[in-house]
Amino acid sequence: MPILGSRAAGAATAFGLTSGGAVPYDIEFLVIAGGGGGGGLGGGGGGGGYRTSTQTVKGGTVITVTVGDGGPGSTGGFTPGTQGSSSEISGTGLTTITSAGGGQGTSYTGAGGNGGSGGGDGSQISSPVGGSGNVPATSPSQGNDGGGGSNSAGQYGSGGGGGAGAVGQDGSGSGGGNGGSGASSSITGSAVTRAGGGGGVPAFGGPAGSGGAGGGTAGTPDNSNAANAPANLGGGGGGSGYSSSSTGLGGDGGKGVVILSVPTANYSSTTTGSPTVTTSGDNTIMQFNGSGSYTA
């Protein structure tokens, strides 16, 4: 019977190890892009694209993590917000997972932007449908559509941004649409909802839409500034309202996040970018609030 050391390089040993000494293991990923910014007298920003994946990695594989920023909101006047930036994981032998930034909320006569989840329409768009979510298309879907504008007398409400868990609400003659709710994950050991959409605003007073659960922020009536979405939830910013021929600033979309969960027995502790490292049960969790890497 040949001894263990006589095997050719790369062959499996009697113990199931490769010659490199590392057993492949599974990593669970959660990849959320930056949320879209809210519009001036317009729609809420869409939540960032929301994708999950479980993949088998070999020891020594360097996994590169990119965390997308939230899109800035309207800078004042009747200007749209900006689409969020994408988040991504990649590495040799892995399927690259890219989540698209949330679509921007638009100004009062514009269409909501497309993205991971779509941005809300303006209050007086002629063909209100809301920005499209899941752009580019992934399976399962990474997000939902934004809400349409009302284009009807009364308050001329703008649409809410779409979220990872639900579409944005249409605006109405009574007010702005609510942002769509985000989606929940327990990858860190406890349930957290992320990637909600921002709320839309009415053109002439009346109630603004609420932000979707998971980091979306509400629209603001009159010409006050909308709140910026919190960092590392990927929520959309709320739209800003109108008063006396001026508007406030649209809310900025929230920065995204990338989370990796690995069996603690396989965790290498080799990282860049200073992720937050915790444990839950038999797993070690790395939360990347900024770009970095993990070597398996």
XYZ file of N, CA, C and O in Angstrom, residues 44-47 160-164 178-182 195-199 210-217 235-237:
120
model
N -39.305 59.093 -4.174
C -38.303 58.538 -3.283
C -37.324 57.656 -4.026
O -37.636 57.077 -5.076
N -36.101 57.554 -3.509
C -35.101 56.698 -4.113
C -35.381 55.233 -3.853
O -35.958 54.856 -2.828
N -34.980 54.380 -4.782
C -35.160 52.946 -4.619
C -34.101 52.342 -3.714
O -32.979 52.844 -3.609
N -34.455 51.262 -3.032
C -33.481 50.536 -2.232
C -32.427 49.885 -3.119
O -32.663 49.578 -4.291
N -43.379 56.448 -4.222
C -42.343 55.969 -3.326
C -41.367 55.059 -4.050
O -41.710 54.414 -5.045
N -40.136 55.009 -3.580
C -39.154 54.118 -4.167
C -39.448 52.663 -3.839
O -40.010 52.351 -2.788
N -39.088 51.770 -4.738
C -39.269 50.354 -4.482
C -38.276 49.843 -3.449
O -37.218 50.441 -3.225
N -38.610 48.744 -2.790
C -37.728 48.118 -1.821
C -37.442 46.681 -2.211
O -38.056 46.126 -3.129
N -36.521 46.061 -1.498
C -36.162 44.674 -1.802
C -37.320 43.713 -1.547
O -37.368 42.628 -2.133
N -45.748 55.789 -0.214
C -44.786 55.229 0.724
C -43.717 54.411 0.002
O -43.972 53.805 -1.043
N -42.532 54.368 0.574
C -41.490 53.516 0.032
C -41.792 52.051 0.290
O -42.422 51.688 1.290
N -41.370 51.188 -0.622
C -41.551 49.751 -0.440
C -40.655 49.212 0.664
O -39.544 49.711 0.885
N -41.125 48.211 1.369
C -40.335 47.636 2.458
C -39.147 46.856 1.915
O -39.156 46.358 0.779
N -38.119 46.752 2.762
C -36.958 45.968 2.406
C -37.174 44.494 2.699
O -38.289 44.044 2.951
N -32.565 47.575 2.706
C -32.896 47.959 1.327
C -34.352 48.342 1.137
O -35.006 47.913 0.185
N -34.885 49.195 2.050
C -36.208 49.772 1.867
C -36.164 50.998 0.963
O -35.114 51.620 0.760
N -37.312 51.371 0.396
C -37.395 52.524 -0.505
C -37.749 53.807 0.224
O -38.327 53.796 1.310
N -37.393 54.951 -0.385
C -37.709 56.252 0.173
C -39.118 56.700 -0.178
O -39.708 56.260 -1.174
N -39.683 57.597 0.650
C -41.036 58.082 0.441
C -41.114 59.224 -0.569
O -40.191 60.031 -0.694
N -44.097 57.692 3.737
C -43.143 57.175 4.714
C -42.048 56.370 4.020
O -42.226 55.896 2.899
N -40.913 56.223 4.715
C -39.849 55.375 4.197
C -40.153 53.914 4.439
O -40.791 53.551 5.430
N -39.722 53.057 3.535
C -39.939 51.634 3.700
C -39.041 51.047 4.775
O -37.893 51.482 4.958
N -39.539 50.059 5.518
C -38.740 49.388 6.536
C -37.456 48.857 5.919
O -37.464 48.286 4.832
N -36.343 49.095 6.610
C -35.061 48.663 6.072
C -34.216 49.810 5.565
O -33.471 49.660 4.594
N -34.333 50.978 6.206
C -33.440 52.087 5.891
C -33.965 53.126 4.959
O -33.293 54.140 4.717
N -35.167 52.956 4.375
C -35.740 54.022 3.563
C -36.179 55.182 4.437
O -36.648 54.978 5.555
N -36.019 56.416 3.938
C -36.432 57.571 4.727
C -37.658 58.236 4.106
O -37.917 58.118 2.910
N -30.829 51.689 2.032
C -32.157 52.256 1.838
C -32.161 53.459 0.918
O -31.128 54.117 0.698
N -33.331 53.777 0.359
C -33.483 54.935 -0.510
C -33.798 56.201 0.267
O -34.448 56.160 1.315
N -33.344 57.348 -0.255
C -33.632 58.634 0.359
C -35.007 59.136 -0.026
O -35.519 58.862 -1.113
